XYZ file of C-alpha atoms in Angstrom:
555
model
C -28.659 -139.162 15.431
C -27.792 -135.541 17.328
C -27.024 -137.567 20.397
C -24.734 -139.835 18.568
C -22.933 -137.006 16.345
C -22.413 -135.045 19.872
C -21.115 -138.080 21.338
C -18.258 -138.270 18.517
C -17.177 -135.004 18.812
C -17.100 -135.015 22.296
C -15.027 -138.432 22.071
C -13.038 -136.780 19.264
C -12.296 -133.675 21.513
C -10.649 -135.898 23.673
C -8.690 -137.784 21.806
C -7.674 -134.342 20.732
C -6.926 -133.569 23.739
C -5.021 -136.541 25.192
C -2.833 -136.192 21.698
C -1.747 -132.660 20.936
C 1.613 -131.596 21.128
C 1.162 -128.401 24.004
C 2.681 -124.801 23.453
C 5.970 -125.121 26.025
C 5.164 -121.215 26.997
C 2.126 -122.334 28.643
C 3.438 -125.113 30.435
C 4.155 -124.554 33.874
C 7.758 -124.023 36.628
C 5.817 -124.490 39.839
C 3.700 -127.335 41.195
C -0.242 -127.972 41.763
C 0.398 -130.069 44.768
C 3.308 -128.197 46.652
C 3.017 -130.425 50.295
C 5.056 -133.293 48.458
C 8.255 -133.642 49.291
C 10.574 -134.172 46.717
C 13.807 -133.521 48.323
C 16.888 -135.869 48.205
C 18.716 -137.313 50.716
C 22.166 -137.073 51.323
C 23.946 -139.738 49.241
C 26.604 -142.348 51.192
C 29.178 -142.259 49.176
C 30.770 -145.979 47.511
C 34.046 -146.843 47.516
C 35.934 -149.033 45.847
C 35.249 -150.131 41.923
C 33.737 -152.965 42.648
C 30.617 -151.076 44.522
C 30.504 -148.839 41.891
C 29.853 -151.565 39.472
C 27.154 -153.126 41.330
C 25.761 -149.330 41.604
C 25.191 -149.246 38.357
C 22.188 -151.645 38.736
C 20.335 -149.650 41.517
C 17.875 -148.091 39.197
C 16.317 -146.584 42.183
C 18.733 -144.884 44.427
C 17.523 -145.139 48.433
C 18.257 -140.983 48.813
C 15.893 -140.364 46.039
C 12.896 -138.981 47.445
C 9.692 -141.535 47.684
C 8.351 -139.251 44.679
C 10.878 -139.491 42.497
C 11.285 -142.582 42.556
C 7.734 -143.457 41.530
C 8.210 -140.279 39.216
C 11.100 -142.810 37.267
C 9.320 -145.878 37.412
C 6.606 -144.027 35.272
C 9.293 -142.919 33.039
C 10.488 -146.171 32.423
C 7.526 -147.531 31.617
C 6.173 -144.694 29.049
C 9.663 -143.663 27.432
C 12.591 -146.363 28.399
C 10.090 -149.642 27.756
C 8.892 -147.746 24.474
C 12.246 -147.257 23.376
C 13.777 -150.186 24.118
C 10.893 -152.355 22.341
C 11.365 -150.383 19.775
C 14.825 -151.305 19.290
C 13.778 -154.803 19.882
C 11.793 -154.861 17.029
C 14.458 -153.016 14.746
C 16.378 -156.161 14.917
C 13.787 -158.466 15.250
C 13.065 -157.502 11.757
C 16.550 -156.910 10.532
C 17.323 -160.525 11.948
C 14.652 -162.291 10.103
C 15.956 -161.561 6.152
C 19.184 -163.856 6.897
C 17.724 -166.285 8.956
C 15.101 -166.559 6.213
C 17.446 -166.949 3.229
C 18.872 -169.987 5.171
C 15.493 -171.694 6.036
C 13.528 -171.094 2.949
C 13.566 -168.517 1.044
C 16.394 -168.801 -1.044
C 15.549 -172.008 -2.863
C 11.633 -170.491 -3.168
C 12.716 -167.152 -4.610
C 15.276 -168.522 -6.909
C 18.131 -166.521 -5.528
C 21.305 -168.502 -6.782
C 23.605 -164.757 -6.498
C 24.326 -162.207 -4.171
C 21.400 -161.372 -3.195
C 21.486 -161.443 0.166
C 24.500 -158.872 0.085
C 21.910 -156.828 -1.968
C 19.364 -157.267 0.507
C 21.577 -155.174 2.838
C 22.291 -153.034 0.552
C 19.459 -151.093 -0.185
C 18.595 -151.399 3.570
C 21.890 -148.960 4.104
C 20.536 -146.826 1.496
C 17.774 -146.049 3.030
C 19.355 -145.995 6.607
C 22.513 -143.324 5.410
C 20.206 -141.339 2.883
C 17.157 -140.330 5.519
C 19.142 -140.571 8.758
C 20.507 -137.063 9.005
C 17.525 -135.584 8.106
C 15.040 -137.378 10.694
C 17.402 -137.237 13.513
C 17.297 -132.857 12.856
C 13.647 -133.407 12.425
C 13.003 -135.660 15.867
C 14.782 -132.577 17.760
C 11.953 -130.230 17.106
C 9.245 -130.196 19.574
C 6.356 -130.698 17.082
C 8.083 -134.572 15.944
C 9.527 -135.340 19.516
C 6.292 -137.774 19.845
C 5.376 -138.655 17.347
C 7.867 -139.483 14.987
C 9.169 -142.771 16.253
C 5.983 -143.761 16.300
C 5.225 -143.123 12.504
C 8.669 -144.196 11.613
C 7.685 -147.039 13.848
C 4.608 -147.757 12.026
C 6.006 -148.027 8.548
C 8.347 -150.190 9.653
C 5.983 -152.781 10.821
C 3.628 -152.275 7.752
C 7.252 -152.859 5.267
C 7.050 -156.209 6.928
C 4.218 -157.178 6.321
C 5.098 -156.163 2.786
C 8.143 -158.574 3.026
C 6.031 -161.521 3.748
C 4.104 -161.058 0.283
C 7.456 -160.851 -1.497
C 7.709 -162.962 -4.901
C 11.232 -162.244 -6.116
C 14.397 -160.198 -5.446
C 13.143 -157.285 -6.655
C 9.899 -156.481 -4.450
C 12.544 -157.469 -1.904
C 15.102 -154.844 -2.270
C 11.930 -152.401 -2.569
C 10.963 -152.837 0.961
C 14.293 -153.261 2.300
C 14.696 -149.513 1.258
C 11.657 -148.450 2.925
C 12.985 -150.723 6.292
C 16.011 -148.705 5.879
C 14.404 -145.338 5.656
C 11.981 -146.244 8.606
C 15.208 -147.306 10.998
C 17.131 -144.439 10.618
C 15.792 -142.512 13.023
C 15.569 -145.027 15.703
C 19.003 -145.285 17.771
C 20.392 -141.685 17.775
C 16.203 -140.188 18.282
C 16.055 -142.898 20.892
C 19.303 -141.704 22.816
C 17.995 -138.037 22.138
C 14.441 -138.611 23.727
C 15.957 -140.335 26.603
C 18.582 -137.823 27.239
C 15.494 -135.435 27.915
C 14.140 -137.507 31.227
C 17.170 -139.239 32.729
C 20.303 -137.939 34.285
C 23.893 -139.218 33.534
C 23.753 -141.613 36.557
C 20.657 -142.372 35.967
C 21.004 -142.777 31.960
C 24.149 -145.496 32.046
C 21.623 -147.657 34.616
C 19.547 -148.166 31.573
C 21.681 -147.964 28.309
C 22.620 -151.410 28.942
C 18.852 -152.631 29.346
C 18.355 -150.639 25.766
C 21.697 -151.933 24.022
C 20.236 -155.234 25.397
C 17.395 -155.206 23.604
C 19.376 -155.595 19.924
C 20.671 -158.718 20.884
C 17.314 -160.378 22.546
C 15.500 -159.528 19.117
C 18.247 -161.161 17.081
C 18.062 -164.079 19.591
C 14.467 -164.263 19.589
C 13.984 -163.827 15.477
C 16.287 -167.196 15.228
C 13.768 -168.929 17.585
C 10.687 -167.670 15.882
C 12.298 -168.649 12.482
C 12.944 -171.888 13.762
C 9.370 -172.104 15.549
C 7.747 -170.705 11.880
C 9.708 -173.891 10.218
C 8.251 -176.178 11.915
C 5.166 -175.670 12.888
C 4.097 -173.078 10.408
C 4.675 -174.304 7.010
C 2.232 -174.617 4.693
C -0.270 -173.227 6.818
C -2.812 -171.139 4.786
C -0.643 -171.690 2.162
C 2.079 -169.641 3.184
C 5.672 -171.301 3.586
C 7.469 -171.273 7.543
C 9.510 -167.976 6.250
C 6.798 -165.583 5.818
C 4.984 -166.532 8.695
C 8.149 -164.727 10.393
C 7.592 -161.515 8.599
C 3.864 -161.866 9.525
C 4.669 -162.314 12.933
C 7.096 -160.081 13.254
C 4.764 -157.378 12.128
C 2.007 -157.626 14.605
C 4.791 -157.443 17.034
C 6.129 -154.166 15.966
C 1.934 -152.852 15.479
C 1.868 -153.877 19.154
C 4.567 -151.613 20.171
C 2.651 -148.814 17.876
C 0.162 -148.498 19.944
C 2.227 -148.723 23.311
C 4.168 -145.485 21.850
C 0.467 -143.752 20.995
C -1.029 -144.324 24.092
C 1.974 -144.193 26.937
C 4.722 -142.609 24.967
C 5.364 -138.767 26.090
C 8.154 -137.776 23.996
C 9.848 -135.150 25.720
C 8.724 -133.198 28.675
C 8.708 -130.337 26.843
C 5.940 -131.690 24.267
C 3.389 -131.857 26.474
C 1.065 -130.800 29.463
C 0.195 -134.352 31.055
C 0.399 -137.689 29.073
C -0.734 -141.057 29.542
C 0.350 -142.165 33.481
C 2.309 -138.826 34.141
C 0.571 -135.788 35.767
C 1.070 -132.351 34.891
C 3.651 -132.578 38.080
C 5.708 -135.027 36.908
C 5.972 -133.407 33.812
C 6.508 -130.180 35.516
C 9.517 -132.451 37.452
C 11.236 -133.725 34.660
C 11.926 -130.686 33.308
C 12.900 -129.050 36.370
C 15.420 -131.803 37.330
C 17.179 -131.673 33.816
C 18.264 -127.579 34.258
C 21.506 -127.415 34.009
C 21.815 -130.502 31.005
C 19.386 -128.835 28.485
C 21.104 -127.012 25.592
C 19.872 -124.305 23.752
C 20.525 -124.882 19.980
C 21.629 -123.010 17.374
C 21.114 -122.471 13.661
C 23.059 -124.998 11.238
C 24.548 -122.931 9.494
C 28.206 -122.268 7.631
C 29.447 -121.515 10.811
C 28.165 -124.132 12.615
C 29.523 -126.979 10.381
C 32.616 -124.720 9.989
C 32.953 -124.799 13.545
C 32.217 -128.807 13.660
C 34.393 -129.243 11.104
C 37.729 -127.546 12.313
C 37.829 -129.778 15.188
C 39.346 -133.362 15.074
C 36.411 -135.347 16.217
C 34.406 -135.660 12.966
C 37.262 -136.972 11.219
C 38.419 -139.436 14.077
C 35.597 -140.580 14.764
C 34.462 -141.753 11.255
C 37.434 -143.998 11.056
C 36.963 -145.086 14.287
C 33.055 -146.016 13.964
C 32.951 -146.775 10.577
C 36.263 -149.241 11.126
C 34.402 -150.904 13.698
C 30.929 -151.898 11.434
C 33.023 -152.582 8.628
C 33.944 -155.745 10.532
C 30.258 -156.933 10.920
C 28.960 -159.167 9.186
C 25.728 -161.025 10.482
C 25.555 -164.000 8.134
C 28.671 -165.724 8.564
C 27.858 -168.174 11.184
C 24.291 -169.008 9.562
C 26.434 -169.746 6.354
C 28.525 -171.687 7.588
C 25.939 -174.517 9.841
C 23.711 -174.349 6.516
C 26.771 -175.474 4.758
C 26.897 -178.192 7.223
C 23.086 -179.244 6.886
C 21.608 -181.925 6.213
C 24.807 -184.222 6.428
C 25.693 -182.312 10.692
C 22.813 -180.827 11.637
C 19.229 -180.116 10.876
C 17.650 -177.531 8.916
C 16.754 -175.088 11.572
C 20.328 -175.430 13.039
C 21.563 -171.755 11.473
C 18.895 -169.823 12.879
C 19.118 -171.679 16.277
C 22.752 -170.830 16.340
C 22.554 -167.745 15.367
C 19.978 -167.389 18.340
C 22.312 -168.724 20.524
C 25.506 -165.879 19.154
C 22.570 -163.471 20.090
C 22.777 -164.171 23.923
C 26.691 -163.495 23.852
C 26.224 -160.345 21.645
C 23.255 -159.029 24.573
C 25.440 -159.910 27.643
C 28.365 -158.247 25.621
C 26.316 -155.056 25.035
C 25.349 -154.919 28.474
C 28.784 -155.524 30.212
C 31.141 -153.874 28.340
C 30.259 -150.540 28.009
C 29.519 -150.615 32.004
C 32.630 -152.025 32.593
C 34.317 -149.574 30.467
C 32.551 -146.811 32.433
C 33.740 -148.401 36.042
C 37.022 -149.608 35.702
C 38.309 -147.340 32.619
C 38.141 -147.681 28.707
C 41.977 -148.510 28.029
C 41.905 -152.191 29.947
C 38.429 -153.149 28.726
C 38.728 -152.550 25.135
C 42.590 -154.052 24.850
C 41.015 -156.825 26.215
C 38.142 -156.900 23.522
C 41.122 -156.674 20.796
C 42.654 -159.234 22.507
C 39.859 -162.111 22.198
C 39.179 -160.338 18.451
C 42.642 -161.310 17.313
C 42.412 -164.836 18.369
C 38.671 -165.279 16.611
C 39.744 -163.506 13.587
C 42.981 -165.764 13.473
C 41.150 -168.807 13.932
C 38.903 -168.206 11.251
C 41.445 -166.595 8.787
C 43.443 -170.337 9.299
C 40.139 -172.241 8.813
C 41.869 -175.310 8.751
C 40.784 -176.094 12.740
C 38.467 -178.121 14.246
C 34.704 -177.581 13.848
C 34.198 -176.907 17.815
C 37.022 -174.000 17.691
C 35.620 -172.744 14.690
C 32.232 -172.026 16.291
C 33.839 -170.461 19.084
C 35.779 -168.243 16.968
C 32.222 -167.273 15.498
C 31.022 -166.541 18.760
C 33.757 -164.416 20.213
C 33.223 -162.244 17.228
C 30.379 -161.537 18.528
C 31.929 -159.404 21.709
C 33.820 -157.129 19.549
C 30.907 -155.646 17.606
C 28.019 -155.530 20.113
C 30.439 -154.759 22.994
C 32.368 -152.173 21.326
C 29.449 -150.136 19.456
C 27.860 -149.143 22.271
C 30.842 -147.982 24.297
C 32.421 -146.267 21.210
C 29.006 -144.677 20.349
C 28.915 -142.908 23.890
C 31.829 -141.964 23.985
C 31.777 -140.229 20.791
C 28.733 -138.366 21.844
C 30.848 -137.111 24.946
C 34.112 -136.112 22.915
C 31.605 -134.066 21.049
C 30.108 -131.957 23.951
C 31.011 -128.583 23.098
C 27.470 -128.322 21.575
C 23.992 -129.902 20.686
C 24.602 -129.202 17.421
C 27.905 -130.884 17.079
C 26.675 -134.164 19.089
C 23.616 -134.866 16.960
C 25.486 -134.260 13.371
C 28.678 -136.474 14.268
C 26.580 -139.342 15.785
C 24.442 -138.835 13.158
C 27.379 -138.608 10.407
C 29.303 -141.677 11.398
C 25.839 -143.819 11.309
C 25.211 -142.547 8.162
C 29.019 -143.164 6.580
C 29.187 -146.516 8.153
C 25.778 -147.494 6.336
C 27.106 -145.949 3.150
C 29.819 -147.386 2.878
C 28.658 -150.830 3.420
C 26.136 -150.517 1.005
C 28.751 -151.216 -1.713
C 31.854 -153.041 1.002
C 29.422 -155.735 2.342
C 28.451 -157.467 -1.438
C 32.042 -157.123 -2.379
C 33.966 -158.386 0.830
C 31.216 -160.874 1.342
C 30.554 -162.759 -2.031
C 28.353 -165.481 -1.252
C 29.715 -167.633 -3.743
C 33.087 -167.644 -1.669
C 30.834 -168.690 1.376
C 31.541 -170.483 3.960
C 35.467 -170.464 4.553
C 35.136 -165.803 2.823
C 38.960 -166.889 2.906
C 39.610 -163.425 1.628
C 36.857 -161.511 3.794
C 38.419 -162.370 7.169
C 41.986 -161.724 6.179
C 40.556 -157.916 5.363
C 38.816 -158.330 8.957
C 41.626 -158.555 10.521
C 42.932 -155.399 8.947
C 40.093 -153.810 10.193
C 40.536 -154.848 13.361
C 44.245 -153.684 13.872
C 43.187 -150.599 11.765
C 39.961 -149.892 14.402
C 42.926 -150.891 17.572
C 45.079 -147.827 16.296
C 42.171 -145.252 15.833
C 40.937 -146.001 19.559
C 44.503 -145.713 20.786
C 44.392 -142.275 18.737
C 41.389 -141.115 19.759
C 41.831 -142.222 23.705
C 45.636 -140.148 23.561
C 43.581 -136.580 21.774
C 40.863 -137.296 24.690
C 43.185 -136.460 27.368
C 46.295 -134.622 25.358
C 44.793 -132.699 22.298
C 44.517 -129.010 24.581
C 48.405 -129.827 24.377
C 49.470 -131.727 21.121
C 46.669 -129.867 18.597
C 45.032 -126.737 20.367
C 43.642 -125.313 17.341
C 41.723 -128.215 16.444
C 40.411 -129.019 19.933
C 37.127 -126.497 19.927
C 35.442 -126.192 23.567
C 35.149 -129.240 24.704
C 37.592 -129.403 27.740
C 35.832 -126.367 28.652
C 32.500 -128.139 29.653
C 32.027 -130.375 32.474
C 29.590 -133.174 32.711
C 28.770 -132.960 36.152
C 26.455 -130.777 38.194
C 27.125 -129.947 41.361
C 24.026 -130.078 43.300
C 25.949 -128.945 46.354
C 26.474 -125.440 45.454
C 22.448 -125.184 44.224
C 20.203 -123.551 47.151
C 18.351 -125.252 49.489
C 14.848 -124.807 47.128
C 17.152 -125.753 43.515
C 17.713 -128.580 45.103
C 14.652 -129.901 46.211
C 13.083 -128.551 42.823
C 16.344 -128.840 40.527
C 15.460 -125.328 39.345
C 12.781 -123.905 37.616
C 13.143 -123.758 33.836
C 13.004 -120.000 32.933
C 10.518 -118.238 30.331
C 12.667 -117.516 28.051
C 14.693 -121.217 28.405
C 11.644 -122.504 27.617
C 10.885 -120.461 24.720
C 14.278 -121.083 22.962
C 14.706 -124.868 23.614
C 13.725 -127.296 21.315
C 16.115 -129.987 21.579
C 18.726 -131.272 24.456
C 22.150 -132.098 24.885
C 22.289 -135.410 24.471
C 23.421 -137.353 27.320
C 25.214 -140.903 27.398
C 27.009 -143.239 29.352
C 30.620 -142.213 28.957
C 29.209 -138.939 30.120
C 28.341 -140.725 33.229
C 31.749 -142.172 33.220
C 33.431 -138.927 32.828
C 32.083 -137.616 35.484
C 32.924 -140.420 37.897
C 36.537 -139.058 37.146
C 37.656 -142.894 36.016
C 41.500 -143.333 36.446
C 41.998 -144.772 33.153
């Protein structure tokens, strides 16, 4: 029995150790194995726009260092492949409530109203009411790790919870705790990230992650479709809930990826999972220069945030954009068109289908924004919006140009969020604080207000022509064209046309120069200093149009 109590503590006191969050004053500036060379090369430079696009998918750069690059293949498997499953999951479970109303659960449930609407609802409730808070808490070092993972976690178990549901009411109760266990997820994402990657190598990946939305919306048609027909009725249980069942051991799975490989940020720990104690020692050495010290929120902070023109801007902006979203449409419609057109897995298999043109849009656009300038890119998004919103506003078209209209919606929301997301993180670089309570604020406004917009601009009972929902889409859409042509004018012009609300942000640059570090800050990027590393606890936040910015694009 002695032997076998020793052998749990011992086993305990490693688990301990493998788990704890380290004290950053005792982790270290210099390196146990010093004979590696982890020196760059000198870069070739690329010219012409079309290189640099193609650039954007050399995760790897050749003048990296042999190290290094090993050093960011174990990133991307313990932070970006965390992450990004992560967000896989979010809508892989956010998916599956639509495409189960149209295969299922609507007639089983007796939901004859808006419901659906609701169901939304009191996710946004959750999502607007605990997102501010968590995405303050996830900057601290002591929830960097872990609390993805827990939020992560619930998630999965709400799921579950969803596939016991036995009327409207349960439902709405765990689409509130769905809410509350998402918010958290894309801004603390983009934060942890931001902590291991730099600019260049940041935008490589952002369109893997965006990518990720779209291939769990995709996939969650499939399984629904898969559950249908194969599914039903086993152990009693109808094709829908297998979904939710499913789609909970998925998100467990990524759990315990995020507990055993996930690091948080370099500054949480000593050594974790596949990196050694000199790759952590690395990353943070390579980020001085893009680590920002916060400061206190406090009345002068937000009075600060708040007597510049971003905030304001940049709700309309954002919360313009998601106001034109609505997921459901499409499914809607095919079910309307089922059995007498198609078969009863048709909506989710088309909405599967909308999901691959949403994932290449997600993945495109914002790069393409970043290489060859915002101002032709997104006018050219507006442009194919206009058409689809026109199409569908007329109605009275053929089926086939209907359907495309419902696809080409599709490029306008997943191609534009991401791009306008970044970029409102870089028009908001004067400070950490500022970046992580606008990107938080327009998430949380834009769920808000949909809580209440989406049931009343979407009545179900007016489903599927929503004559008068896609008339006020295509106010939002000129309304959204206006604010980017607003915001993209300030950008470059508000030092000159409002100086007193600009703050500091023309006075930062993105870039570092490397070529003006010495010969050891370059091979090293720096050591992080004493008393850097006893003030930091969260980092300046860095995105794609970041990366863009400091490309210098023309446009």
């Amino acid at each position: 029995m002695a032997r076998i109590l020793m052998s749990i503590t011992r086993t305990s006191r490693n688990v301990w150790e493998y788990l704890k969050i380290d004290d950053a004053n005792e982790l270290r500036d210099d390196y146990i194995d010093e004979t590696i060379d982890r020196s760059r090369r000198e870069e070739k430079k690329k010219s012409g726009r079309f290189s640099q696009l193609l650039d954007i998918f050399d995760w790897y750069p050749s003048h990296y260092s042999e190290y290094e690059r090993r050093f960011l293949k174990k990133v991307d498997v313990s932070v970006l492949l965390f992450t990004a499953l992560s967000f896989y999951t979010k809508y892989l479970d956010s998916s599956n409530i639509s495409n189960a109303y149209v295969s299922g659960m609507k007639e089983e449930l007796n939901l004859h109203g808006n419901e659906l609407n609701y169901f939304t609802s009191f996710f946004n409730i959750g999502y607007c009411l605990f997102q501010i808070p968590l995405v303050l808490l996830i900057q601290k070092q002591a929830f960097a790790r872990y609390l993805l993972i827990a939020c992560e976690l619930c998630w999965g178990m709400c799921t579950f919870g969803a596939s016991t549901a036995k009327n409207a009411n349960q439902l709405y109760f765990v689409r509130f705790l769905i809410g509350v266990s998402e918010a958290a997820s894309f801004p603390g994402s983009y934060v942890i990230m931001s902590t291991w990657y730099t600019p260049d190598e940041l935008v490589r990946r952002a369109g893997f992650y965006n990518l990720m939305s779209s291939i769990g919306t995709t996939s969650s048609g499939l399984l629904q479709s898969a559950c249908r027909e194969h599914l039903n009725g086993v152990l009693g249980k109808s094709g829908w809930r297998w979904q939710f069942i499913i789609d909970g051991l998925i998100t467990l799975g990524c759990v315990l990826y995020g507990i055993l490989l996930f690091p948080g940020t370099p500054e949480t720990t000593r050594k974790f999972g596949i990196l050694s104690e000199d790759d952590l020692t690395f990353a943070r050495n390579r980020m001085r220069g893009r680590v920002a010290i916060p400061k206190k929120f406090d009345r002068k902070t937000f009075k600060a945030i708040f007597r510049t023109w971003q905030p304001y801007l940049l709700v309309l902006l954002w919360v313009g954009h998601h106001q034109v979203n609505y997921d459901s449409d499409l499914k809607l419609y095919i079910k309307s068109l089922v059995p007498e057109k198609y078969s009863p897995s048709a909506p989710t298999n088309f909405a599967a289908a909308t999901g691959v043109l949403a994932g290449i849009s997600a993945f495109f656009i914002p790069n393409l924004s970043a290489t060859y300038g915002q101002l032709p890119v997104v006018t050219a998004v507006f442009v194919v919006s206009y058409f689809a919103g026109a199409v569908l506003i007329k109605w009275d078209v053929s089926h086939r140009l209907k359907v495309v209209a419902y696809f080409l919606e599709h490029i306008f929301l997943s191609g534009l969020a991401p791009t306008f997301y970044a970029w409102a993180a870089n028009l908001c670089k004067d400070s950490a604080e500022k970046k992580l309570f606008v990107l938080a604020l327009i998430n949380t406004l834009s769920y808000a207000i949909q809580a209440w917009s989406v049931p009343w601009q979407w009545n179900i009972k007016e489903a599927p022509k929503f004559s008068t929902a896609f008339r006020i889409n295509f106010g939002f859409i000129v309304f959204v064209n206006v604010m980017f042509f607003v915001v993209w004018i300030l950008e470059r012009y508000d030092d000159r046309l409002i100086p007193q609300f600009t703050g500091d942000r023309n006075k930062f640059s993105s870039k570092i120069d490397y070529e003006r570090l010495s010969d050891d800050e370059q091979t090293n990027y720096g050591s992080v200093s004493g008393k850097l590393k006893d003030d930091v606890k969260n980092v300046q936040l860095v995105t794609i149009m970041e990366y863009s910015d400091s490309r210098k694009s023309s446009v």
